[in-house]
Amino acid sequence: MNYYSLNKKAPNTTFKNAVIKGLAPDKGLYFPESITPLPEDFYKNIDNLSYPEIAFTAIKQFVSPEIPEDVLKTIVEETLSFDFPIVRLDKNISTLELFHGPTMAFKDVGARFMARCLGYFNANNTNEVTVLVATSGDTGGAVANGFLGVKGVHVVILYPSGKVSDIQEKQLTTLGENISALEVDGVFDDCQDMVKRAFLDEELTSKMQLTSANSINVARWLPQLFYFMFAYKQLHNTHKKIVFSVPSGNFGNICAGMVAQKLGLPIHHFIASNNENNVVTNYLKTEDYTPKPSVQTISNAMDVGNPSNFIRIQELHKNNFSALKENLSSFSFTDEETKDALATIYKEHNYVADPHGAVGYLGCKAYLNNNNDDVHCVFLETAHPTKFLNVVEEVIKEKQPLPEQIQSVIHKTKVATKIGSYNELKSYLLKKN
Ligand SMILES: *Cc1c(COP(=O)(O)O)cnc(C)c1O
């Protein structure tokens, strides 16, 4: 599959090149030249297919021929070595738990898939690739874990000092080997700006191959479409219209769901559930897209003021506002509403959600309010509740047992380099090189 730049000022390129470069030379995001629906039989037979089989068929067109089929089989099997269960809350609402991976964040799948693709492309290559990534919380841990030990790849993670949870910080600062953490004196937007500046810095890019492991990278973004297919496999027997409520930050996950829909997956509607970072909610109301600086909330992985994948969502809808409104609703919720939702979900359904999932639940509730009984709304649970222990225990007033993946990091020693400016990042990278 070839990819084009959404800025339309760079040549089309292969999957391999798109993964290694991250962004196109004109700074546009890469987008697949075509999306061919899967045969109807695939969906009819989905009960008989394993998760890796579903994933293999769904992603093949996007990565071939550069990733041969036998290699792709191994990559998807290794990527998907954990479960993706649906938990029913009531007759209209379920949650799809995406937190059973090694860092208990849904980003594990994209990070593991991308790491393996890059590892394959790099196998016979002595050119080290540096993966630069800015994180507001969960990306860092998932990328660190996914890329640990991958030959020829050095990962540098920038995170805002004091703005990620203790567990998230441990997950990204304790691995060592080819993973380095930079603790930035600033907020997430400062980290993201430094990363963007590095990609534009010709002095740096002439000396080293830099790429991104944020969802702008097609190998991080596209595998997220698997989730929607896994949910369908578990729910299609309800014979209801399936609606997904996706807690959204950079809008990579929901946009991958829309690619699954283009592949023919019967998805009735999408809900972008947001915290108070609500550019998209406002856009759908006013048709006016105005990015804003991010504000800090208890669902911090969604504290994004200018979602990078929104442009891909517009492309998928041919930049047609009414087509987009048909397919997508968006609601925004305050921290107070999110805490109330955590309490309600626990009280009424005996289920412990995390703050991001709780925002997704609120999205289902808001949507179902205007719609009837033939709909089943699935909200994505994007992180395990114990990653946000302070908030969750404060609200439900019960101690939460720590899962093994989390226990294994809390006693490790943090190693991070403090930086305060772009120049410090630059000299760090040049020195490492
Ligand atoms: C990254 C993240 C999100 C937002 O996902 P996007 O693809 O950026 O919209 C939501 N919840 C959690 C827990 C996350 O880590």
Short mmCIF file of C-alpha atoms and ligand atoms in Angstrom, two decimals:
data_model
loop_
_atom_site.label_atom_id
_atom_site.label_comp_id
_atom_site.label_asym_id
_atom_site.label_seq_id
_atom_site.Cartn_x
_atom_site.Cartn_y
_atom_site.Cartn_z
CA MET A 1 0.00 0.00 0.00
CA ASN A 2 1.20 3.49 -0.77
CA TYR A 3 0.47 6.50 1.39
CA TYR A 4 -0.06 10.15 0.49
CA SER A 5 0.54 13.22 2.57
CA LEU A 6 -2.55 15.11 3.72
CA ASN A 7 -0.68 18.33 2.93
CA LYS A 8 -0.53 17.09 -0.69
CA LYS A 9 2.92 18.60 -1.26
CA ALA A 10 5.08 15.48 -0.92
CA PRO A 11 5.42 12.39 -3.11
CA ASN A 12 3.44 9.27 -2.22
CA THR A 13 5.47 6.65 -0.43
CA THR A 14 5.50 3.04 0.75
CA PHE A 15 4.32 1.72 4.13
CA LYS A 16 7.92 1.14 5.09
CA ASN A 17 8.93 4.70 4.37
CA ALA A 18 5.84 6.11 6.08
CA VAL A 19 6.73 4.16 9.25
CA ILE A 20 10.37 5.16 9.25
CA LYS A 21 9.67 8.84 8.50
CA GLY A 22 6.59 9.26 10.71
CA LEU A 23 5.57 12.50 9.01
CA ALA A 24 5.78 13.34 5.30
CA PRO A 25 8.51 15.82 4.19
CA ASP A 26 5.80 18.51 3.82
CA LYS A 27 4.86 17.82 7.48
CA GLY A 28 1.54 16.26 6.49
CA LEU A 29 0.16 13.09 8.04
CA TYR A 30 0.29 10.01 5.84
CA PHE A 31 -2.98 8.47 4.68
CA PRO A 32 -3.57 5.20 2.75
CA GLU A 33 -4.17 5.63 -0.99
CA SER A 34 -7.12 3.24 -0.85
CA ILE A 35 -9.25 1.32 1.65
CA THR A 36 -10.80 -1.79 0.11
CA PRO A 37 -13.74 -3.31 2.02
CA LEU A 38 -13.25 -6.89 3.20
CA PRO A 39 -15.52 -9.55 1.67
CA GLU A 40 -18.93 -10.04 3.34
CA ASP A 41 -17.94 -13.60 4.17
CA PHE A 42 -15.28 -12.30 6.51
CA TYR A 43 -17.92 -10.67 8.71
CA LYS A 44 -20.35 -13.59 8.38
CA ASN A 45 -17.64 -15.99 9.53
CA ILE A 46 -16.16 -13.84 12.23
CA ASP A 47 -17.24 -16.27 14.97
CA ASN A 48 -14.86 -18.83 13.54
CA LEU A 49 -11.84 -16.53 13.39
CA SER A 50 -9.32 -15.94 16.17
CA TYR A 51 -8.24 -12.41 17.06
CA PRO A 52 -4.90 -12.77 15.24
CA GLU A 53 -6.73 -14.13 12.17
CA ILE A 54 -9.12 -11.17 12.18
CA ALA A 55 -6.24 -8.74 12.63
CA PHE A 56 -4.14 -10.34 9.89
CA THR A 57 -6.93 -10.09 7.31
CA ALA A 58 -7.90 -6.56 8.34
CA ILE A 59 -4.41 -5.02 8.24
CA LYS A 60 -2.88 -6.94 5.31
CA GLN A 61 -3.75 -4.45 2.57
CA PHE A 62 -2.14 -1.60 4.52
CA VAL A 63 1.28 -3.22 5.01
CA SER A 64 1.84 -5.41 1.99
CA PRO A 65 4.03 -6.07 0.12
CA GLU A 66 6.76 -4.68 2.38
CA ILE A 67 5.73 -6.92 5.25
CA PRO A 68 5.44 -10.46 3.83
CA GLU A 69 2.45 -12.54 4.95
CA ASP A 70 4.40 -14.98 7.12
CA VAL A 71 6.12 -12.10 8.93
CA LEU A 72 2.79 -10.31 9.37
CA LYS A 73 1.27 -13.46 10.92
CA THR A 74 4.01 -13.53 13.52
CA ILE A 75 3.73 -9.80 14.18
CA VAL A 76 -0.01 -9.92 14.86
CA GLU A 77 0.28 -13.06 16.99
CA GLU A 78 2.97 -11.49 19.16
CA THR A 79 1.15 -8.16 19.33
CA LEU A 80 -2.17 -9.68 20.42
CA SER A 81 -1.04 -12.06 23.17
CA PHE A 82 -3.73 -10.91 25.64
CA ASP A 83 -7.51 -10.61 25.81
CA PHE A 84 -10.01 -7.92 24.73
CA PRO A 85 -13.18 -8.80 26.65
CA ILE A 86 -16.57 -7.12 26.41
CA VAL A 87 -18.28 -6.58 29.78
CA ARG A 88 -22.02 -5.96 29.69
CA LEU A 89 -23.24 -3.26 32.04
CA ASP A 90 -26.90 -3.34 31.01
CA LYS A 91 -29.00 -4.11 27.99
CA ASN A 92 -27.87 -1.03 26.08
CA ILE A 93 -24.32 -0.47 27.31
CA SER A 94 -21.15 -2.54 27.32
CA THR A 95 -17.51 -1.74 27.78
CA LEU A 96 -14.67 -3.14 25.72
CA GLU A 97 -11.68 -3.61 28.02
CA LEU A 98 -8.51 -2.62 26.22
CA PHE A 99 -6.24 -2.68 29.27
CA HIS A 100 -5.07 -6.27 29.47
CA GLY A 101 -1.72 -5.64 27.82
CA PRO A 102 1.67 -5.28 29.53
CA THR A 103 1.24 -1.59 30.48
CA MET A 104 -2.54 -1.83 30.94
CA ALA A 105 -3.22 0.89 28.37
CA PHE A 106 -4.89 0.43 25.01
CA LYS A 107 -1.80 1.92 23.39
CA ASP A 108 0.02 -1.38 23.95
CA VAL A 109 -1.37 -2.81 20.71
CA GLY A 110 -0.26 0.05 18.47
CA ALA A 111 3.12 0.32 20.17
CA ARG A 112 3.83 -3.41 19.96
CA PHE A 113 2.76 -3.60 16.33
CA MET A 114 4.85 -0.58 15.33
CA ALA A 115 7.92 -1.80 17.24
CA ARG A 116 7.79 -5.12 15.43
CA CYS A 117 7.39 -3.49 12.02
CA LEU A 118 10.33 -1.20 12.67
CA GLY A 119 12.37 -4.12 14.01
CA TYR A 120 11.66 -6.04 10.79
CA PHE A 121 12.61 -3.09 8.56
CA ASN A 122 15.78 -2.58 10.58
CA ALA A 123 16.87 -6.19 10.81
CA ASN A 124 19.67 -5.89 8.24
CA ASN A 125 20.37 -2.26 8.77
CA THR A 126 23.03 -0.56 10.80
CA ASN A 127 21.27 2.80 10.65
CA GLU A 128 19.93 3.44 14.09
CA VAL A 129 16.45 4.98 14.20
CA THR A 130 15.59 7.29 17.08
CA VAL A 131 11.94 7.19 18.09
CA LEU A 132 10.96 10.48 19.71
CA VAL A 133 7.71 10.51 21.60
CA ALA A 134 5.84 13.04 23.71
CA THR A 135 3.47 11.61 26.29
CA SER A 136 0.67 12.96 28.43
CA GLY A 137 0.65 9.68 30.32
CA ASP A 138 0.05 6.33 28.73
CA THR A 139 1.87 6.54 25.41
CA GLY A 140 5.26 6.65 27.11
CA GLY A 141 4.83 3.43 29.04
CA ALA A 142 3.31 1.53 26.13
CA VAL A 143 6.01 2.67 23.73
CA ALA A 144 8.80 1.97 26.23
CA ASN A 145 7.49 -1.52 26.83
CA GLY A 146 6.73 -2.25 23.17
CA PHE A 147 10.15 -1.13 21.93
CA LEU A 148 12.29 -2.53 24.74
CA GLY A 149 15.18 -4.48 23.26
CA VAL A 150 14.28 -3.81 19.60
CA LYS A 151 17.56 -3.79 17.69
CA GLY A 152 18.65 -0.57 16.01
CA VAL A 153 15.97 1.53 17.68
CA HIS A 154 16.61 4.05 20.43
CA VAL A 155 13.51 5.46 22.13
CA VAL A 156 13.46 8.91 23.75
CA ILE A 157 10.33 9.75 25.72
CA LEU A 158 9.45 13.29 26.80
CA TYR A 159 6.93 13.67 29.63
CA PRO A 160 5.72 16.68 31.63
CA SER A 161 7.21 16.72 35.11
CA GLY A 162 4.59 16.18 37.83
CA LYS A 163 1.72 15.82 35.34
CA VAL A 164 1.62 12.05 34.86
CA SER A 165 0.51 9.59 37.53
CA ASP A 166 3.17 7.88 39.69
CA ILE A 167 2.54 4.54 38.05
CA GLN A 168 2.70 6.02 34.57
CA GLU A 169 6.02 7.65 35.45
CA LYS A 170 7.44 4.36 36.72
CA GLN A 171 6.35 2.58 33.55
CA LEU A 172 8.35 4.89 31.35
CA THR A 173 11.42 5.65 33.48
CA THR A 174 12.46 2.25 34.81
CA LEU A 175 13.20 0.04 31.82
CA GLY A 176 16.69 1.15 30.77
CA GLU A 177 18.39 -0.54 27.77
CA ASN A 178 17.36 1.30 24.57
CA ILE A 179 14.73 3.41 26.36
CA SER A 180 15.52 6.91 27.73
CA ALA A 181 13.15 9.25 29.57
CA LEU A 182 13.34 13.04 29.58
CA GLU A 183 11.44 14.84 32.33
CA VAL A 184 10.33 18.18 30.91
CA ASP A 185 9.78 21.22 33.06
CA GLY A 186 6.44 22.14 31.43
CA VAL A 187 3.10 20.72 30.29
CA PHE A 188 2.29 18.10 27.65
CA ASP A 189 2.00 20.73 24.91
CA ASP A 190 5.59 21.80 25.64
CA CYS A 191 6.76 18.20 25.17
CA GLN A 192 4.81 17.91 21.94
CA ASP A 193 6.17 21.22 20.66
CA MET A 194 9.75 20.15 21.35
CA VAL A 195 9.21 16.91 19.45
CA LYS A 196 7.69 18.77 16.52
CA ARG A 197 10.59 21.20 16.50
CA ALA A 198 13.09 18.36 16.45
CA PHE A 199 11.46 16.91 13.33
CA LEU A 200 11.79 20.30 11.62
CA ASP A 201 15.40 20.83 12.69
CA GLU A 202 17.57 20.10 9.67
CA GLU A 203 20.76 20.06 11.66
CA LEU A 204 19.33 17.17 13.69
CA THR A 205 17.59 15.32 10.89
CA SER A 206 20.71 15.42 8.71
CA LYS A 207 22.61 13.62 11.48
CA MET A 208 20.04 11.09 12.66
CA GLN A 209 16.94 9.23 11.48
CA LEU A 210 14.12 10.50 13.69
CA THR A 211 10.64 9.04 13.72
CA SER A 212 7.52 9.36 15.86
CA ALA A 213 5.64 6.73 17.86
CA ASN A 214 2.62 8.94 18.43
CA SER A 215 -0.53 8.05 16.55
CA ILE A 216 0.58 10.23 13.64
CA ASN A 217 2.71 7.18 12.71
CA VAL A 218 0.62 4.87 10.52
CA ALA A 219 2.01 1.74 12.20
CA ARG A 220 0.82 3.00 15.60
CA TRP A 221 -2.49 4.29 14.35
CA LEU A 222 -3.92 1.60 12.04
CA PRO A 223 -3.70 -1.51 14.30
CA GLN A 224 -6.20 0.17 16.61
CA LEU A 225 -8.88 -0.76 14.08
CA PHE A 226 -8.65 -4.33 15.45
CA TYR A 227 -10.52 -3.35 18.62
CA PHE A 228 -13.69 -2.49 16.78
CA MET A 229 -13.65 -5.83 14.99
CA PHE A 230 -13.04 -7.70 18.25
CA ALA A 231 -16.03 -5.94 19.78
CA TYR A 232 -18.17 -6.82 16.77
CA LYS A 233 -17.18 -10.48 17.06
CA GLN A 234 -18.46 -10.49 20.64
CA LEU A 235 -21.61 -8.45 20.08
CA HIS A 236 -23.04 -9.09 16.63
CA ASN A 237 -25.40 -11.73 17.97
CA THR A 238 -27.33 -9.05 19.84
CA HIS A 239 -28.59 -7.92 16.40
CA LYS A 240 -28.57 -4.31 17.51
CA LYS A 241 -26.97 -1.32 15.85
CA ILE A 242 -23.53 -0.93 17.33
CA VAL A 243 -22.39 2.51 18.41
CA PHE A 244 -18.90 3.16 19.80
CA SER A 245 -18.14 5.81 22.38
CA VAL A 246 -14.41 6.50 22.28
CA PRO A 247 -12.67 8.57 24.97
CA SER A 248 -10.63 10.79 22.68
CA GLY A 249 -7.48 12.89 22.94
CA ASN A 250 -5.50 12.91 19.70
CA PHE A 251 -8.41 11.07 17.98
CA GLY A 252 -6.22 8.25 16.67
CA ASN A 253 -8.28 5.48 18.20
CA ILE A 254 -11.66 6.72 16.96
CA CYS A 255 -10.20 7.44 13.54
CA ALA A 256 -8.93 3.84 13.32
CA GLY A 257 -12.50 2.75 14.14
CA MET A 258 -13.66 4.76 11.15
CA VAL A 259 -11.16 2.89 8.98
CA ALA A 260 -12.69 -0.38 10.25
CA GLN A 261 -16.08 1.01 9.19
CA LYS A 262 -14.67 1.72 5.71
CA LEU A 263 -13.51 -1.90 5.64
CA GLY A 264 -17.19 -2.80 5.86
CA LEU A 265 -17.56 -3.35 9.61
CA PRO A 266 -21.18 -2.51 10.42
CA ILE A 267 -20.79 0.39 12.83
CA HIS A 268 -23.89 2.55 13.14
CA HIS A 269 -22.33 5.65 14.69
CA PHE A 270 -19.34 7.04 16.60
CA ILE A 271 -19.25 9.19 19.71
CA ALA A 272 -16.13 11.19 20.52
CA SER A 273 -16.25 11.53 24.29
CA ASN A 274 -14.12 14.37 25.58
CA ASN A 275 -13.14 15.97 28.84
CA GLU A 276 -12.99 19.76 28.92
CA ASN A 277 -10.55 19.74 26.03
CA ASN A 278 -13.43 20.08 23.64
CA VAL A 279 -12.31 21.50 20.28
CA VAL A 280 -14.14 18.77 18.38
CA THR A 281 -17.34 18.99 20.43
CA ASN A 282 -17.39 22.70 19.60
CA TYR A 283 -16.55 22.10 15.97
CA LEU A 284 -19.53 19.78 15.48
CA LYS A 285 -21.75 22.44 17.04
CA THR A 286 -20.43 25.46 15.18
CA GLU A 287 -18.40 24.20 12.17
CA ASP A 288 -15.60 26.36 13.57
CA TYR A 289 -12.39 24.46 14.38
CA THR A 290 -10.40 26.44 16.92
CA PRO A 291 -7.50 24.67 18.67
CA LYS A 292 -6.90 25.80 22.24
CA PRO A 293 -4.12 25.24 24.76
CA SER A 294 -4.85 22.04 26.67
CA VAL A 295 -6.29 22.16 30.18
CA GLN A 296 -5.36 19.63 32.84
CA THR A 297 -8.06 17.12 33.87
CA ILE A 298 -8.35 13.81 35.75
CA SER A 299 -8.50 11.99 32.40
CA ASN A 300 -5.07 13.30 31.50
CA ALA A 301 -4.40 11.14 28.45
CA MET A 302 -7.10 13.18 26.72
CA ASP A 303 -5.71 16.60 27.62
CA VAL A 304 -5.07 17.59 24.03
CA GLY A 305 -5.88 21.02 22.65
CA ASN A 306 -5.30 20.33 18.97
CA PRO A 307 -5.97 16.66 18.13
CA SER A 308 -3.48 15.56 15.51
CA ASN A 309 -5.67 12.91 13.84
CA PHE A 310 -8.71 15.07 13.29
CA ILE A 311 -7.47 15.87 9.80
CA ARG A 312 -7.55 12.15 8.99
CA ILE A 313 -11.15 11.97 10.18
CA GLN A 314 -12.04 14.82 7.86
CA GLU A 315 -10.30 13.07 4.97
CA LEU A 316 -12.29 9.88 5.69
CA HIS A 317 -15.45 11.97 5.34
CA LYS A 318 -14.22 13.73 2.20
CA ASN A 319 -14.03 17.00 4.14
CA ASN A 320 -17.81 17.12 4.11
CA PHE A 321 -19.22 18.55 7.34
CA SER A 322 -22.69 17.04 7.03
CA ALA A 323 -21.31 13.58 6.21
CA LEU A 324 -19.16 13.85 9.33
CA LYS A 325 -22.09 14.93 11.51
CA GLU A 326 -24.09 11.93 10.29
CA ASN A 327 -21.40 9.56 11.51
CA LEU A 328 -20.01 11.31 14.57
CA SER A 329 -21.43 12.93 17.70
CA SER A 330 -19.29 14.50 20.37
CA PHE A 331 -19.88 15.41 24.00
CA SER A 332 -17.66 17.06 26.57
CA PHE A 333 -17.71 16.43 30.33
CA THR A 334 -16.23 18.10 33.40
CA ASP A 335 -14.12 16.36 36.04
CA GLU A 336 -17.04 16.56 38.45
CA GLU A 337 -19.32 14.76 35.98
CA THR A 338 -16.59 12.18 35.40
CA LYS A 339 -16.26 11.45 39.12
CA ASP A 340 -20.03 11.17 39.46
CA ALA A 341 -20.01 8.70 36.57
CA LEU A 342 -17.28 6.60 38.23
CA ALA A 343 -19.46 6.44 41.34
CA THR A 344 -22.62 5.60 39.39
CA ILE A 345 -20.97 2.87 37.35
CA TYR A 346 -19.73 1.30 40.56
CA LYS A 347 -23.01 1.64 42.42
CA GLU A 348 -25.33 0.55 39.63
CA HIS A 349 -23.19 -1.98 37.80
CA ASN A 350 -20.59 -3.00 40.37
CA TYR A 351 -17.91 -2.09 37.82
CA VAL A 352 -14.78 -0.07 38.50
CA ALA A 353 -14.01 2.19 35.57
CA ASP A 354 -11.07 4.55 35.11
CA PRO A 355 -11.62 8.27 34.45
CA HIS A 356 -11.21 7.87 30.67
CA GLY A 357 -13.68 5.01 30.52
CA ALA A 358 -16.07 7.02 32.69
CA VAL A 359 -16.01 9.82 30.10
CA GLY A 360 -16.81 7.17 27.47
CA TYR A 361 -19.71 5.91 29.57
CA LEU A 362 -21.09 9.45 29.82
CA GLY A 363 -20.87 9.67 26.03
CA CYS A 364 -23.05 6.53 25.71
CA LYS A 365 -25.56 7.94 28.19
CA ALA A 366 -25.80 11.27 26.39
CA TYR A 367 -26.25 9.57 23.02
CA LEU A 368 -28.77 6.98 24.19
CA ASN A 369 -30.85 9.73 25.69
CA ASN A 370 -31.85 10.82 22.19
CA ASN A 371 -31.96 7.39 20.63
CA ASN A 372 -33.93 4.23 21.13
CA ASP A 373 -33.69 0.65 22.11
CA ASP A 374 -32.32 -0.85 18.92
CA VAL A 375 -28.86 0.53 19.72
CA HIS A 376 -26.06 -1.03 21.74
CA CYS A 377 -23.43 1.42 22.87
CA VAL A 378 -19.89 0.20 23.57
CA PHE A 379 -17.55 2.52 25.42
CA LEU A 380 -13.86 1.72 25.24
CA GLU A 381 -12.09 1.22 28.57
CA THR A 382 -8.71 2.60 27.55
CA ALA A 383 -6.76 2.16 30.81
CA HIS A 384 -6.91 0.02 33.91
CA PRO A 385 -8.48 1.89 36.87
CA THR A 386 -5.47 1.36 39.15
CA LYS A 387 -3.38 3.54 36.83
CA PHE A 388 -5.44 6.40 38.24
CA LEU A 389 -5.53 5.11 41.78
CA ASN A 390 -5.89 8.46 43.58
CA VAL A 391 -9.04 9.49 41.75
CA VAL A 392 -10.60 6.04 41.67
CA GLU A 393 -10.07 5.28 45.37
CA GLU A 394 -11.22 8.75 46.37
CA VAL A 395 -14.49 8.29 44.49
CA ILE A 396 -15.44 4.70 45.19
CA LYS A 397 -13.90 4.72 48.67
CA GLU A 398 -12.48 1.24 48.43
CA LYS A 399 -8.92 0.01 48.13
CA GLN A 400 -8.13 -1.44 44.73
CA PRO A 401 -5.95 -4.52 44.36
CA LEU A 402 -2.91 -3.81 42.17
CA PRO A 403 -2.58 -6.06 39.14
CA GLU A 404 0.70 -7.88 38.57
CA GLN A 405 1.77 -5.63 35.66
CA ILE A 406 1.62 -2.65 37.99
CA GLN A 407 3.11 -4.27 41.05
CA SER A 408 6.12 -5.22 39.01
CA VAL A 409 7.09 -1.57 38.36
CA ILE A 410 6.23 0.33 41.52
CA HIS A 411 9.40 -0.58 43.38
CA LYS A 412 11.77 0.05 40.49
CA THR A 413 14.01 3.09 40.45
CA LYS A 414 13.16 6.00 38.22
CA VAL A 415 15.88 7.15 35.83
CA ALA A 416 15.14 10.38 33.93
CA THR A 417 17.07 13.36 32.62
CA LYS A 418 15.55 16.74 33.40
CA ILE A 419 15.30 19.24 30.56
CA GLY A 420 13.72 22.67 30.33
CA SER A 421 14.17 23.83 26.76
CA TYR A 422 14.41 22.71 23.16
CA ASN A 423 18.14 23.37 23.10
CA GLU A 424 18.64 20.94 25.94
CA LEU A 425 16.71 18.30 24.01
CA LYS A 426 18.80 18.95 20.93
CA SER A 427 22.16 18.68 22.67
CA TYR A 428 20.96 15.53 24.44
CA LEU A 429 20.07 13.91 21.10
CA LEU A 430 23.32 14.98 19.44
CA LYS A 431 25.35 13.63 22.31
CA LYS A 432 23.51 10.30 22.30
CA ASN A 433 24.16 10.03 18.62
C1 LIG B 1 -4.19 7.93 24.61
C2 LIG B 1 -5.36 7.69 25.47
C3 LIG B 1 -6.64 8.11 25.10
C4 LIG B 1 -6.90 8.93 23.85
O1 LIG B 1 -6.66 8.22 22.66
P1 LIG B 1 -6.50 8.98 21.26
O2 LIG B 1 -6.26 7.93 20.27
O3 LIG B 1 -5.32 9.91 21.43
O4 LIG B 1 -7.75 9.74 21.03
C5 LIG B 1 -7.71 7.80 25.92
N1 LIG B 1 -7.51 7.11 27.07
C6 LIG B 1 -6.30 6.69 27.47
C7 LIG B 1 -6.18 5.99 28.76
C8 LIG B 1 -5.18 6.95 26.68
O5 LIG B 1 -3.99 6.54 27.08
#
